[in-house]
Every structure is written in C-alpha cells, then in structure tokens.
C-alpha cells in the first residue's frame, strides 16, 4: 500500500485516504440516482442507466487512482447529462442511441487530444491569475450547487423579468431546509472546534460524520426515506438494452444516415468535447495546484516528458477514457468530479482515495437502497463549506489591478451563475484576451489561450444560430 500509492511522500496515511474517499463518495453519491432520472427522460431504461452509471464510475475512478495516483472521483457529469437529454435528444431530435454515439466519439477525441499533449499545453498556457480565479470560482460553483440542491435559493416566476424569474432566499419552513441548517451548523462546529487527544480524528472526519448524523436525523423528519429503493436484479436485466447500443442500427448507422444533419452532428460533438475538456481542466487546476497534488515536478514532467509520464498526463487520460467506456455501457459523458474537493479538503492526496471511492460505488450496487436514501440535505452543507474553503484562492489575485480583476471576476461569476465550469473558463479566457489587448500586450497572451477563446466564441455563435 505504501509503495503503490507513495503515502509517506504525499504526507498522508491510509486512514486519512479512506476517510477522504468516503467523504468524496458521499458528496457525489447523488449521481447514482440523479443520472438515471435525467437520462430516463430521454427514453433510456432507468435500471440500465443505473448500472451503467456505476460501471463507468468504478472503471473511471479506478484508472484515476491506480494509473494516475490522484484523489479524484469520476462519474457521469450532471450538466453533461442534462445537455444530453434536454438539448440533444429533446431539443435537436436525436435518439438516445445516436446521442450515445456522439458521446463515444467525444471520448475518443479527448483521448486523442490528451495523447497529442494539446490538453496539457492548454493547462500550461493558463496564467497564474486565471488559475487562482478558476479555483475560487469552483468554490462558488460548489457552494451554489449545495444551496440549489436543497432549495435555499428559489426562483419565483416573473414574466416582466428578462430571465422569466427572480432569484431570492426561500422560507425555511420545510423539513429538508431545517435539516440542511442543522447539517450546516454541525459541519461548521466539527470543522472549527479543535478536538484534542483521542478525539482529534473528528476534525479530519468531520464531513463524513456530518453526513451520517444528518442522514439519521432526517429519518424522524421524513426526509431520509427508502421509498425509492432499487431492485438490483431488474436493473441488470435492462442493461442489454443500452450496452453497445451505439453499434445497433439506431446508433452510428442512423447518426450518419442523413448528410444534411452532419453539420449539427459535428457541432454537437464539439460542444460535448469542449464542455467535458474544460470541466476537467478547471477541476484539476482549481483543486490540484493549491493542494499540491500536482507539484512543480509534475508540471515540469507534464511539459517536457514523453508519453504519459506525469500524474497530470495520466489523470487526463483516465478522464478521457472513462467517457468512451461510459458510452459503451449506456451513459452520458463522464467527468472528473469537482466534489472531489470535499475529499481533498479532508486530506486525500493519493490514488488510494480514488480506489476507496470506486469501492464505494461498487458496494452501492448492493447497498443501493441505503446509498440512495442519503438526502441532499445531508451532503449540501459539506458542499457549501468546501466552497468556502476553496474561495481562499481569491486572495492570490491582485484585485487592485483591473487587468487581473476583470478576467478573474468573470471567471468566478460565470462559473457559478451559468452553472458550468467550462463557461466560467470561457468568460475568463475571452475577457483576459480583451484586457491584455486593451493594455497593448496581446502578444503576451499564449496562442493557445487565443485559440481556445475563439473556439468558445464560435461555440456561442453556433448555439445562437442553430
């Protein structure tokens, strides 16, 4: 164990890694239920997607842990599954088999991009200021996700509003919201209060303890329930409907049968790939650099090494591979989960954390009724506190210099309010190019940043036109 994961080199222990893995799993366990619910709206069988979600998460996270030795969880992305269902299937009219085919191609493209070092070059080209902004922006995003998951922020319909609704603070008069407040107060106490002696472990395990305690408190409140328990046998019986469906007549053959649809197919694959790539890059940059998971030596190896020689190389490869594997079994794009920040905050530094996460996903197939019973009110407080911790990255930004402040601001704000890490990165890249041009320093902007900014603008234009 020590040699495989180099625990002492990363200043961690087996117990810390196990706690970190369990913490991250609980923070992202919602996807086990959410992903089948979203994709079933596209006509896919619920049980098959449930099994495919677990298989993709286990394989992707194991690759991340055993090959890259980094503490990240991999699973189907929430924003990406919504794009799959509501934009591509329901909006553009593609079948779910055709859409899975596009996801598979997206995964292959990302593997190619990783192998050709384009992804790594992008990461190296991001200036330090934007790296800090991405880290802090992810903090806003995570906290926002936590607040939305329990309905702390509500949107009241308003036809006179440009957005069609007005955001506001909800009234704390439901069991879910009351349970969230209890969980938030408990998490803050466990994090801030310094336990001594034999109780010192409570500080490190504060997230896990909070989730378990709040889940138990939710039972008498009626929030924690097993009413939506899952029949595992029935779920497995549905898997053949989605497994390798991309090679059926409704998959690749149907996707490329109409030449008139080819432009929209290419644009959709491009949109999948762009979002997936920058969700992952944003997560790695925002969490890995500050925590020391990706060290200076890793960065040097990333830039000068050959093949997959650095941890970042291997992590990017693991993320890209998982997307194609997921499409084969029947789920939308997998991505490196930003909720991994919860485990990193709990001390996770090596691939052992990922192996624990993968193990939890595997066990959840057997314990599905129990895992799916964990309410969002139990995990939301953890996400809010992790978001708070990650916002410390903003302290590294020179806010008095508008050339730094403007791109950093747009990166962070768009990341949270557009509910997308990749759109936050897009806003940051575009405004960074703009401010540097205004300062007559356009030549100092890395060509890759210019290229990616143009691609994002092209993506926005094509979305508007098509």
CSV table of C-alpha atoms in Angstrom, one decimal:
chain,number,residue,atom,x,y,z
A,1,UNK,CA,0.0,0.0,0.0
A,2,UNK,CA,2.8,2.4,1.0
A,3,UNK,CA,4.8,1.7,-2.2
A,4,UNK,CA,1.8,1.6,-4.6
A,5,UNK,CA,0.4,5.0,-3.6
A,6,UNK,CA,3.5,6.6,-2.1
A,7,UNK,CA,1.6,7.7,1.0
A,8,UNK,CA,4.6,9.0,3.0
A,9,UNK,CA,5.9,11.0,0.0
A,10,UNK,CA,2.5,12.7,0.0
A,11,UNK,CA,2.3,13.2,3.8
A,12,UNK,CA,-0.8,11.1,4.2
A,13,UNK,CA,-1.9,7.9,5.9
A,14,UNK,CA,-4.2,5.0,5.0
A,15,UNK,CA,-6.9,6.2,7.5
A,16,UNK,CA,-6.8,9.7,6.1
A,17,UNK,CA,-7.2,8.5,2.5
A,18,UNK,CA,-10.1,6.2,3.5
A,19,UNK,CA,-11.9,9.0,5.2
A,20,UNK,CA,-11.2,11.3,2.2
A,21,UNK,CA,-12.5,8.6,-0.2
A,22,UNK,CA,-15.7,8.1,1.8
A,23,UNK,CA,-16.2,11.9,2.0
A,24,UNK,CA,-15.9,12.4,-1.7
A,25,UNK,CA,-18.2,9.4,-2.4
A,26,UNK,CA,-20.9,10.8,-0.2
A,27,UNK,CA,-20.5,14.2,-1.8
A,28,UNK,CA,-21.0,12.8,-5.3
A,29,UNK,CA,-23.3,9.8,-4.5
A,30,UNK,CA,-26.3,11.7,-5.6
A,31,UNK,CA,-25.3,11.0,-9.2
A,32,UNK,CA,-26.3,7.3,-8.7
A,33,UNK,CA,-29.9,8.3,-8.6
A,34,UNK,CA,-29.8,11.7,-10.5
A,35,UNK,CA,-28.2,10.3,-13.6
A,36,UNK,CA,-30.8,7.6,-14.3
A,37,UNK,CA,-33.6,10.0,-13.5
A,38,UNK,CA,-32.3,12.6,-16.1
A,39,UNK,CA,-31.4,10.1,-18.8
A,40,UNK,CA,-34.6,8.2,-18.4
A,41,UNK,CA,-36.3,11.4,-19.6
A,42,UNK,CA,-34.6,10.8,-22.9
A,43,UNK,CA,-36.2,7.4,-23.2
A,44,UNK,CA,-33.4,5.3,-21.7
A,45,UNK,CA,-34.3,2.4,-19.3
A,46,UNK,CA,-33.8,3.6,-15.7
A,47,UNK,CA,-32.3,0.4,-14.5
A,48,UNK,CA,-29.8,0.1,-17.3
A,49,UNK,CA,-28.6,3.6,-16.8
A,50,UNK,CA,-28.3,3.0,-13.1
A,51,UNK,CA,-25.9,0.0,-13.7
A,52,UNK,CA,-24.1,1.9,-16.5
A,53,UNK,CA,-23.5,4.8,-14.1
A,54,UNK,CA,-21.9,2.6,-11.5
A,55,UNK,CA,-19.8,0.7,-14.0
A,56,UNK,CA,-18.5,3.9,-15.6
A,57,UNK,CA,-17.8,5.4,-12.2
A,58,UNK,CA,-16.0,2.4,-10.9
A,59,UNK,CA,-13.8,1.9,-14.0
A,60,UNK,CA,-13.0,5.6,-14.5
A,61,UNK,CA,-12.2,6.2,-10.8
A,62,UNK,CA,-10.0,3.1,-10.6
A,63,UNK,CA,-8.0,4.2,-13.6
A,64,UNK,CA,-7.6,7.6,-11.9
A,65,UNK,CA,-6.4,6.0,-8.7
A,66,UNK,CA,-4.3,3.1,-9.9
A,67,UNK,CA,-2.8,4.7,-13.0
A,68,UNK,CA,-2.6,8.4,-12.1
A,69,UNK,CA,-2.4,8.1,-8.3
A,70,UNK,CA,-4.5,11.2,-7.7
A,71,UNK,CA,-7.6,11.5,-5.4
A,72,UNK,CA,-10.4,12.3,-7.9
A,73,UNK,CA,-13.8,10.7,-8.5
A,74,UNK,CA,-15.0,10.1,-12.0
A,75,UNK,CA,-18.7,9.7,-12.9
A,76,UNK,CA,-21.3,10.9,-15.4
A,77,UNK,CA,-21.5,14.7,-15.2
A,78,UNK,CA,-24.7,16.4,-14.1
A,79,UNK,CA,-24.6,19.3,-16.6
A,80,UNK,CA,-23.5,17.0,-19.4
A,81,UNK,CA,-26.4,14.6,-18.8
A,82,UNK,CA,-28.8,17.5,-18.9
A,83,UNK,CA,-27.3,18.7,-22.2
A,84,UNK,CA,-27.6,15.1,-23.5
A,85,UNK,CA,-31.3,14.8,-22.6
A,86,UNK,CA,-32.8,18.2,-22.9
A,87,UNK,CA,-30.7,19.8,-25.7
A,88,UNK,CA,-29.6,17.0,-27.9
A,89,UNK,CA,-32.4,14.4,-27.6
A,90,UNK,CA,-35.5,16.6,-26.8
A,91,UNK,CA,-34.2,19.8,-28.5
A,92,UNK,CA,-32.4,18.6,-31.6
A,93,UNK,CA,-34.4,15.4,-32.0
A,94,UNK,CA,-31.7,12.8,-32.0
A,95,UNK,CA,-32.4,9.4,-30.5
A,96,UNK,CA,-30.6,8.4,-27.3
A,97,UNK,CA,-28.7,5.8,-29.3
A,98,UNK,CA,-27.4,8.4,-31.7
A,99,UNK,CA,-26.5,10.7,-28.8
A,100,UNK,CA,-24.6,8.0,-27.1
A,101,UNK,CA,-22.7,7.5,-30.4
A,102,UNK,CA,-21.7,11.2,-30.3
A,103,UNK,CA,-20.6,10.8,-26.7
A,104,UNK,CA,-18.4,7.9,-27.7
A,105,UNK,CA,-16.8,9.9,-30.4
A,106,UNK,CA,-16.2,12.8,-27.9
A,107,UNK,CA,-14.4,10.4,-25.6
A,108,UNK,CA,-12.1,9.2,-28.5
A,109,UNK,CA,-11.4,12.8,-29.5
A,110,UNK,CA,-10.5,13.7,-25.9
A,111,UNK,CA,-8.1,10.7,-25.8
A,112,UNK,CA,-6.5,11.9,-29.0
A,113,UNK,CA,-6.2,15.4,-27.6
A,114,UNK,CA,-4.6,14.1,-24.5
A,115,UNK,CA,-2.2,11.9,-26.4
A,116,UNK,CA,-1.1,14.8,-28.6
A,117,UNK,CA,-0.5,17.0,-25.5
A,118,UNK,CA,-3.0,19.6,-26.5
A,119,UNK,CA,-4.8,19.4,-23.2
A,120,UNK,CA,-1.6,19.7,-21.3
A,121,UNK,CA,-0.5,22.7,-23.4
A,122,UNK,CA,-3.7,24.4,-22.6
A,123,UNK,CA,-3.1,23.9,-18.8
A,124,UNK,CA,0.4,25.2,-19.1
A,125,UNK,CA,-0.8,28.3,-21.0
A,126,UNK,CA,-3.3,29.4,-18.3
A,127,UNK,CA,-1.7,32.4,-16.4
A,128,UNK,CA,-1.5,32.1,-12.6
A,129,UNK,CA,-4.1,34.7,-12.1
A,130,UNK,CA,-6.7,32.7,-14.0
A,131,UNK,CA,-5.7,29.5,-12.2
A,132,UNK,CA,-6.5,31.2,-8.9
A,133,UNK,CA,-9.7,32.6,-10.3
A,134,UNK,CA,-10.8,29.1,-11.5
A,135,UNK,CA,-10.0,27.6,-8.1
A,136,UNK,CA,-12.1,30.3,-6.3
A,137,UNK,CA,-14.8,30.1,-9.0
A,138,UNK,CA,-15.1,26.4,-8.5
A,139,UNK,CA,-15.7,27.2,-4.8
A,140,UNK,CA,-18.6,29.5,-5.7
A,141,UNK,CA,-19.9,26.8,-8.0
A,142,UNK,CA,-19.7,24.1,-5.4
A,143,UNK,CA,-21.4,26.2,-2.7
A,144,UNK,CA,-24.1,27.3,-5.2
A,145,UNK,CA,-24.8,23.6,-6.1
A,146,UNK,CA,-25.2,22.8,-2.5
A,147,UNK,CA,-27.6,25.7,-1.9
A,148,UNK,CA,-29.6,24.8,-5.0
A,149,UNK,CA,-29.8,21.1,-4.1
A,150,UNK,CA,-31.9,21.9,-1.1
A,151,UNK,CA,-33.8,24.9,-2.4
A,152,UNK,CA,-32.2,27.6,-0.2
A,153,UNK,CA,-32.2,29.8,-3.3
A,154,UNK,CA,-35.6,29.9,-5.0
A,155,UNK,CA,-36.7,31.3,-8.4
A,156,UNK,CA,-40.1,33.0,-8.4
A,157,UNK,CA,-41.7,33.2,-11.9
A,158,UNK,CA,-41.9,36.8,-13.2
A,159,UNK,CA,-43.0,37.5,-16.8
A,160,UNK,CA,-41.7,41.0,-16.6
A,161,UNK,CA,-38.2,39.8,-15.7
A,162,UNK,CA,-35.7,39.2,-18.6
A,163,UNK,CA,-34.9,35.8,-17.2
A,164,UNK,CA,-38.5,34.9,-16.6
A,165,UNK,CA,-37.9,34.5,-12.8
A,166,UNK,CA,-36.5,36.4,-9.9
A,167,UNK,CA,-34.0,34.7,-7.5
A,168,UNK,CA,-34.4,35.0,-3.8
A,169,UNK,CA,-33.9,33.4,-0.4
A,170,UNK,CA,-36.5,30.7,0.4
A,171,UNK,CA,-38.5,30.5,3.6
A,172,UNK,CA,-37.0,27.9,6.0
A,173,UNK,CA,-40.3,26.1,6.8
A,174,UNK,CA,-39.7,22.6,5.3
A,175,UNK,CA,-38.1,19.5,6.9
A,176,UNK,CA,-35.4,19.5,4.2
A,177,UNK,CA,-34.4,23.1,4.8
A,178,UNK,CA,-34.4,22.6,8.6
A,179,UNK,CA,-32.3,19.5,8.2
A,180,UNK,CA,-29.9,21.5,6.0
A,181,UNK,CA,-29.5,24.2,8.6
A,182,UNK,CA,-28.8,21.5,11.3
A,183,UNK,CA,-26.2,19.9,9.0
A,184,UNK,CA,-24.6,23.3,8.2
A,185,UNK,CA,-24.2,24.2,11.9
A,186,UNK,CA,-22.9,20.7,12.7
A,187,UNK,CA,-20.4,20.8,9.9
A,188,UNK,CA,-19.1,24.2,10.9
A,189,UNK,CA,-18.8,23.1,14.5
A,190,UNK,CA,-16.9,19.9,13.6
A,191,UNK,CA,-14.6,21.8,11.3
A,192,UNK,CA,-13.8,24.8,13.5
A,193,UNK,CA,-13.8,23.4,17.0
A,194,UNK,CA,-10.4,21.8,17.7
A,195,UNK,CA,-10.8,18.4,19.3
A,196,UNK,CA,-7.8,17.2,21.3
A,197,UNK,CA,-6.2,13.9,22.2
A,198,UNK,CA,-8.0,10.8,21.1
A,199,UNK,CA,-10.9,12.9,19.6
A,200,UNK,CA,-8.6,14.7,17.1
A,201,UNK,CA,-9.8,12.3,14.4
A,202,UNK,CA,-13.2,14.0,14.5
A,203,UNK,CA,-11.8,17.1,12.7
A,204,UNK,CA,-10.5,15.1,9.8
A,205,UNK,CA,-13.7,13.0,9.6
A,206,UNK,CA,-16.0,16.0,10.1
A,207,UNK,CA,-17.6,15.7,6.7
A,208,UNK,CA,-18.4,12.0,6.9
A,209,UNK,CA,-19.6,12.4,10.5
A,210,UNK,CA,-21.9,15.3,9.5
A,211,UNK,CA,-23.4,13.4,6.5
A,212,UNK,CA,-24.1,10.3,8.7
A,213,UNK,CA,-25.6,12.2,11.6
A,214,UNK,CA,-27.8,14.4,9.4
A,215,UNK,CA,-29.0,11.4,7.4
A,216,UNK,CA,-30.0,9.7,10.7
A,217,UNK,CA,-31.7,12.9,12.0
A,218,UNK,CA,-33.6,13.0,8.7
A,219,UNK,CA,-35.4,9.7,9.4
A,220,UNK,CA,-37.9,11.1,12.0
A,221,UNK,CA,-38.2,14.2,9.9
A,222,UNK,CA,-39.3,12.2,7.0
A,223,UNK,CA,-36.5,13.4,4.8
A,224,UNK,CA,-34.4,10.3,4.8
A,225,UNK,CA,-36.5,7.6,3.2
A,226,UNK,CA,-36.1,4.3,1.3
A,227,UNK,CA,-39.3,4.7,-0.6
A,228,UNK,CA,-37.4,4.8,-3.9
A,229,UNK,CA,-35.5,1.6,-3.3
A,230,UNK,CA,-33.9,-0.1,-6.3
A,231,UNK,CA,-34.4,-3.7,-7.5
A,232,UNK,CA,-30.9,-4.7,-8.5
A,233,UNK,CA,-31.9,-7.8,-10.4
A,234,UNK,CA,-34.4,-5.8,-12.6
A,235,UNK,CA,-31.7,-3.1,-13.2
A,236,UNK,CA,-29.2,-5.7,-14.5
A,237,UNK,CA,-31.9,-7.2,-16.7
A,238,UNK,CA,-32.3,-3.9,-18.5
A,239,UNK,CA,-28.5,-3.4,-19.2
A,240,UNK,CA,-28.5,-5.3,-22.5
A,241,UNK,CA,-30.8,-2.5,-23.9
A,242,UNK,CA,-28.0,0.1,-23.6
A,243,UNK,CA,-24.8,-2.0,-23.7
A,244,UNK,CA,-23.2,-1.4,-27.1
A,245,UNK,CA,-26.4,0.2,-28.3
A,246,UNK,CA,-24.2,2.7,-30.3
A,247,UNK,CA,-23.4,-0.2,-32.7
A,248,UNK,CA,-27.0,-1.1,-33.3
A,249,UNK,CA,-28.9,0.2,-36.4
A,250,UNK,CA,-30.2,3.1,-34.2
A,251,UNK,CA,-26.7,4.1,-33.3
A,252,UNK,CA,-23.9,5.0,-35.6
A,253,UNK,CA,-25.7,3.9,-38.8
A,254,UNK,CA,-28.7,6.2,-38.0
A,255,UNK,CA,-26.4,9.1,-36.9
A,256,UNK,CA,-24.6,9.3,-40.2
A,257,UNK,CA,-27.5,8.3,-42.5
A,258,UNK,CA,-28.6,11.8,-43.3
A,259,UNK,CA,-25.9,14.1,-44.8
A,260,UNK,CA,-28.0,17.2,-44.1
A,261,UNK,CA,-27.6,16.5,-40.3
A,262,UNK,CA,-23.8,16.2,-40.5
A,263,UNK,CA,-23.1,19.9,-39.6
A,264,UNK,CA,-25.3,19.7,-36.4
A,265,UNK,CA,-23.8,16.4,-35.5
A,266,UNK,CA,-20.2,17.9,-35.7
A,267,UNK,CA,-21.3,20.9,-33.7
A,268,UNK,CA,-22.9,18.8,-31.0
A,269,UNK,CA,-19.8,16.6,-30.7
A,270,UNK,CA,-17.7,19.8,-30.5
A,271,UNK,CA,-20.0,21.1,-27.7
A,272,UNK,CA,-19.7,17.8,-25.8
A,273,UNK,CA,-16.0,17.7,-26.1
A,274,UNK,CA,-15.4,21.4,-25.2
A,275,UNK,CA,-17.6,21.3,-22.1
A,276,UNK,CA,-16.1,18.0,-21.0
A,277,UNK,CA,-12.5,19.1,-21.5
A,278,UNK,CA,-12.8,22.4,-19.6
A,279,UNK,CA,-14.8,20.9,-16.8
A,280,UNK,CA,-11.9,18.6,-16.2
A,281,UNK,CA,-9.2,21.1,-16.7
A,282,UNK,CA,-11.0,23.5,-14.4
A,283,UNK,CA,-11.3,20.9,-11.7
A,284,UNK,CA,-7.6,19.9,-11.9
A,285,UNK,CA,-6.3,23.5,-12.0
A,286,UNK,CA,-8.7,24.6,-9.3
A,287,UNK,CA,-8.1,21.8,-6.8
A,288,UNK,CA,-4.8,20.2,-7.7
A,289,UNK,CA,-2.4,23.1,-7.8
A,290,UNK,CA,-3.2,24.7,-4.5
A,291,UNK,CA,-3.3,21.4,-2.6
A,292,UNK,CA,0.0,20.3,-4.0
A,293,UNK,CA,-1.5,17.2,-5.7
A,294,UNK,CA,0.1,18.3,-8.9
A,295,UNK,CA,3.6,19.5,-7.8
A,296,UNK,CA,6.2,21.6,-9.6
A,297,UNK,CA,7.9,18.4,-10.6
A,298,UNK,CA,4.7,17.1,-12.1
A,299,UNK,CA,4.3,20.3,-14.1
A,300,UNK,CA,7.8,20.0,-15.4
A,301,UNK,CA,7.2,16.4,-16.4
A,302,UNK,CA,3.9,17.4,-18.0
A,303,UNK,CA,5.7,19.9,-20.2
A,304,UNK,CA,8.9,18.1,-21.0
A,305,UNK,CA,8.2,14.4,-20.5
A,306,UNK,CA,7.3,11.9,-23.2
A,307,UNK,CA,4.1,9.8,-23.3
A,308,UNK,CA,2.1,9.6,-20.1
A,309,UNK,CA,5.0,10.4,-17.8
A,310,UNK,CA,3.3,12.8,-15.3
A,311,UNK,CA,0.4,12.4,-12.9
A,312,UNK,CA,-1.4,15.1,-14.9
A,313,UNK,CA,-0.9,13.1,-18.1
A,314,UNK,CA,-2.3,10.0,-16.6
A,315,UNK,CA,-5.2,11.8,-14.9
A,316,UNK,CA,-6.3,13.4,-18.2
A,317,UNK,CA,-6.1,10.1,-19.9
A,318,UNK,CA,-8.2,8.4,-17.2
A,319,UNK,CA,-10.9,11.1,-17.6
A,320,UNK,CA,-11.0,10.8,-21.4
A,321,UNK,CA,-11.1,7.1,-21.4
A,322,UNK,CA,-14.0,6.9,-18.9
A,323,UNK,CA,-16.2,8.9,-21.3
A,324,UNK,CA,-15.9,6.3,-24.1
A,325,UNK,CA,-16.3,3.4,-21.6
A,326,UNK,CA,-19.5,5.0,-20.2
A,327,UNK,CA,-20.9,5.4,-23.7
A,328,UNK,CA,-20.4,1.7,-24.4
A,329,UNK,CA,-22.4,0.7,-21.4
A,330,UNK,CA,-25.1,3.4,-21.8
A,331,UNK,CA,-24.5,6.7,-20.0
A,332,UNK,CA,-23.6,10.3,-20.9
A,333,UNK,CA,-20.2,11.9,-20.6
A,334,UNK,CA,-18.2,11.1,-17.5
A,335,UNK,CA,-16.1,13.8,-16.0
A,336,UNK,CA,-13.7,14.4,-13.1
A,337,UNK,CA,-16.0,15.5,-10.2
A,338,UNK,CA,-15.5,18.9,-8.7
A,339,UNK,CA,-17.0,17.3,-5.5
A,340,UNK,CA,-13.6,15.6,-5.2
A,341,UNK,CA,-12.6,18.8,-3.5
A,342,UNK,CA,-14.5,17.6,-0.4
A,343,UNK,CA,-12.2,14.6,-0.1
A,344,UNK,CA,-9.1,16.7,-0.8
A,345,UNK,CA,-10.2,19.1,1.9
A,346,UNK,CA,-10.5,16.0,4.2
A,347,UNK,CA,-6.8,15.2,3.5
A,348,UNK,CA,-6.9,13.0,0.4
A,349,UNK,CA,-3.7,13.2,-1.7
A,350,UNK,CA,-3.2,9.9,-3.5
A,351,UNK,CA,-4.9,7.4,-5.7
A,352,UNK,CA,-5.9,5.4,-2.6
A,353,UNK,CA,-8.7,7.9,-2.1
A,354,UNK,CA,-9.9,7.1,-5.6
A,355,UNK,CA,-9.7,3.4,-5.0
A,356,UNK,CA,-11.9,3.9,-1.9
A,357,UNK,CA,-14.4,6.0,-4.0
A,358,UNK,CA,-14.5,3.2,-6.6
A,359,UNK,CA,-15.0,0.6,-4.0
A,360,UNK,CA,-17.9,2.6,-2.5
A,361,UNK,CA,-19.5,2.9,-5.9
A,362,UNK,CA,-19.2,-0.9,-6.4
A,363,UNK,CA,-20.7,-1.6,-3.0
A,364,UNK,CA,-23.5,0.8,-3.6
A,365,UNK,CA,-24.8,-1.6,-6.2
A,366,UNK,CA,-25.5,-4.0,-3.3
A,367,UNK,CA,-26.4,-1.2,-0.9
A,368,UNK,CA,-28.4,0.8,-3.4
A,369,UNK,CA,-31.4,1.4,-1.2
A,370,UNK,CA,-29.2,2.7,1.6
A,371,UNK,CA,-27.0,4.9,-0.5
A,372,UNK,CA,-29.8,6.4,-2.5
A,373,UNK,CA,-31.5,7.2,0.8
A,374,UNK,CA,-28.8,9.8,1.7
A,375,UNK,CA,-30.8,13.1,1.3
A,376,UNK,CA,-29.4,16.2,-0.4
A,377,UNK,CA,-29.8,18.0,2.9
A,378,UNK,CA,-27.0,15.8,4.3
A,379,UNK,CA,-24.5,16.5,1.5
A,380,UNK,CA,-25.3,20.1,0.7
A,381,UNK,CA,-23.7,21.5,3.9
A,382,UNK,CA,-20.5,19.8,3.0
A,383,UNK,CA,-20.5,21.3,-0.5
A,384,UNK,CA,-21.1,24.8,1.0
A,385,UNK,CA,-18.2,24.6,3.4
A,386,UNK,CA,-15.9,23.1,0.8
A,387,UNK,CA,-16.8,26.0,-1.5
A,388,UNK,CA,-16.0,28.4,1.3
A,389,UNK,CA,-12.6,26.8,1.7
A,390,UNK,CA,-11.8,26.9,-2.0
A,391,UNK,CA,-12.5,30.6,-2.2
A,392,UNK,CA,-9.3,31.3,-0.4
A,393,UNK,CA,-7.7,31.2,-3.9
A,394,UNK,CA,-9.1,34.7,-4.5
A,395,UNK,CA,-6.5,36.0,-2.0
A,396,UNK,CA,-3.8,35.4,-4.6
A,397,UNK,CA,-5.3,37.8,-7.1
A,398,UNK,CA,-4.3,41.4,-7.4
A,399,UNK,CA,-7.8,42.9,-7.3
A,400,UNK,CA,-6.4,46.5,-7.4
A,401,UNK,CA,-5.3,45.7,-11.0
A,402,UNK,CA,-8.3,45.8,-13.2
A,403,UNK,CA,-6.5,43.8,-15.9
A,404,UNK,CA,-6.4,40.9,-13.4
A,405,UNK,CA,-9.6,41.7,-11.6
A,406,UNK,CA,-11.9,41.7,-14.6
A,407,UNK,CA,-11.0,38.3,-16.1
A,408,UNK,CA,-10.9,36.8,-12.5
A,409,UNK,CA,-14.3,38.2,-11.7
A,410,UNK,CA,-16.0,37.0,-14.9
A,411,UNK,CA,-14.4,33.5,-14.5
A,412,UNK,CA,-15.7,33.1,-11.0
A,413,UNK,CA,-19.2,34.7,-11.5
A,414,UNK,CA,-20.0,32.9,-14.8
A,415,UNK,CA,-18.8,29.6,-13.3
A,416,UNK,CA,-21.4,29.9,-10.5
A,417,UNK,CA,-24.3,31.7,-12.2
A,418,UNK,CA,-24.2,29.8,-15.5
A,419,UNK,CA,-23.9,26.6,-13.6
A,420,UNK,CA,-21.0,25.5,-15.7
A,421,UNK,CA,-17.2,25.3,-15.0
A,422,UNK,CA,-16.5,25.4,-18.7
A,423,UNK,CA,-18.5,28.6,-19.3
A,424,UNK,CA,-16.6,30.2,-16.4
A,425,UNK,CA,-13.3,29.3,-18.1
A,426,UNK,CA,-14.7,30.6,-21.4
A,427,UNK,CA,-15.6,34.0,-19.8
A,428,UNK,CA,-12.2,34.2,-18.2
A,429,UNK,CA,-10.3,33.4,-21.4
A,430,UNK,CA,-12.3,35.8,-23.5
A,431,UNK,CA,-12.1,38.8,-21.1
A,432,UNK,CA,-8.4,38.0,-20.4
A,433,UNK,CA,-7.6,38.4,-24.2
A,434,UNK,CA,-9.7,41.6,-24.2
A,435,UNK,CA,-8.0,43.2,-21.3
A,436,UNK,CA,-4.5,42.3,-22.5
A,437,UNK,CA,-5.3,43.7,-25.9
A,438,UNK,CA,-6.5,46.9,-24.3
A,439,UNK,CA,-3.2,47.1,-22.4
A,440,UNK,CA,-1.4,46.6,-25.8
A,441,UNK,CA,0.0,43.3,-24.5
A,442,UNK,CA,-1.9,41.0,-26.8
A,443,UNK,CA,1.4,39.3,-27.9
A,444,UNK,CA,2.0,38.2,-24.3
A,445,UNK,CA,-1.2,36.1,-24.4
A,446,UNK,CA,-0.3,32.5,-25.2
A,447,UNK,CA,-1.6,31.5,-28.7
A,448,UNK,CA,-3.5,28.5,-27.1
A,449,UNK,CA,-5.5,31.0,-25.0
A,450,UNK,CA,-6.3,33.0,-28.1
A,451,UNK,CA,-7.3,29.8,-29.9
A,452,UNK,CA,-9.5,28.5,-27.2
A,453,UNK,CA,-11.1,31.9,-26.7
A,454,UNK,CA,-12.0,31.9,-30.4
A,455,UNK,CA,-13.4,28.4,-30.2
A,456,UNK,CA,-15.6,29.3,-27.3
A,457,UNK,CA,-16.9,32.4,-29.1
A,458,UNK,CA,-17.6,30.1,-32.2
A,459,UNK,CA,-19.4,27.7,-29.9
A,460,UNK,CA,-21.6,30.5,-28.5
A,461,UNK,CA,-22.3,31.8,-32.0
A,462,UNK,CA,-23.2,28.3,-33.4
A,463,UNK,CA,-25.5,27.7,-30.4
A,464,UNK,CA,-27.3,31.0,-31.1
A,465,UNK,CA,-27.6,30.3,-34.8
A,466,UNK,CA,-28.5,26.7,-34.7
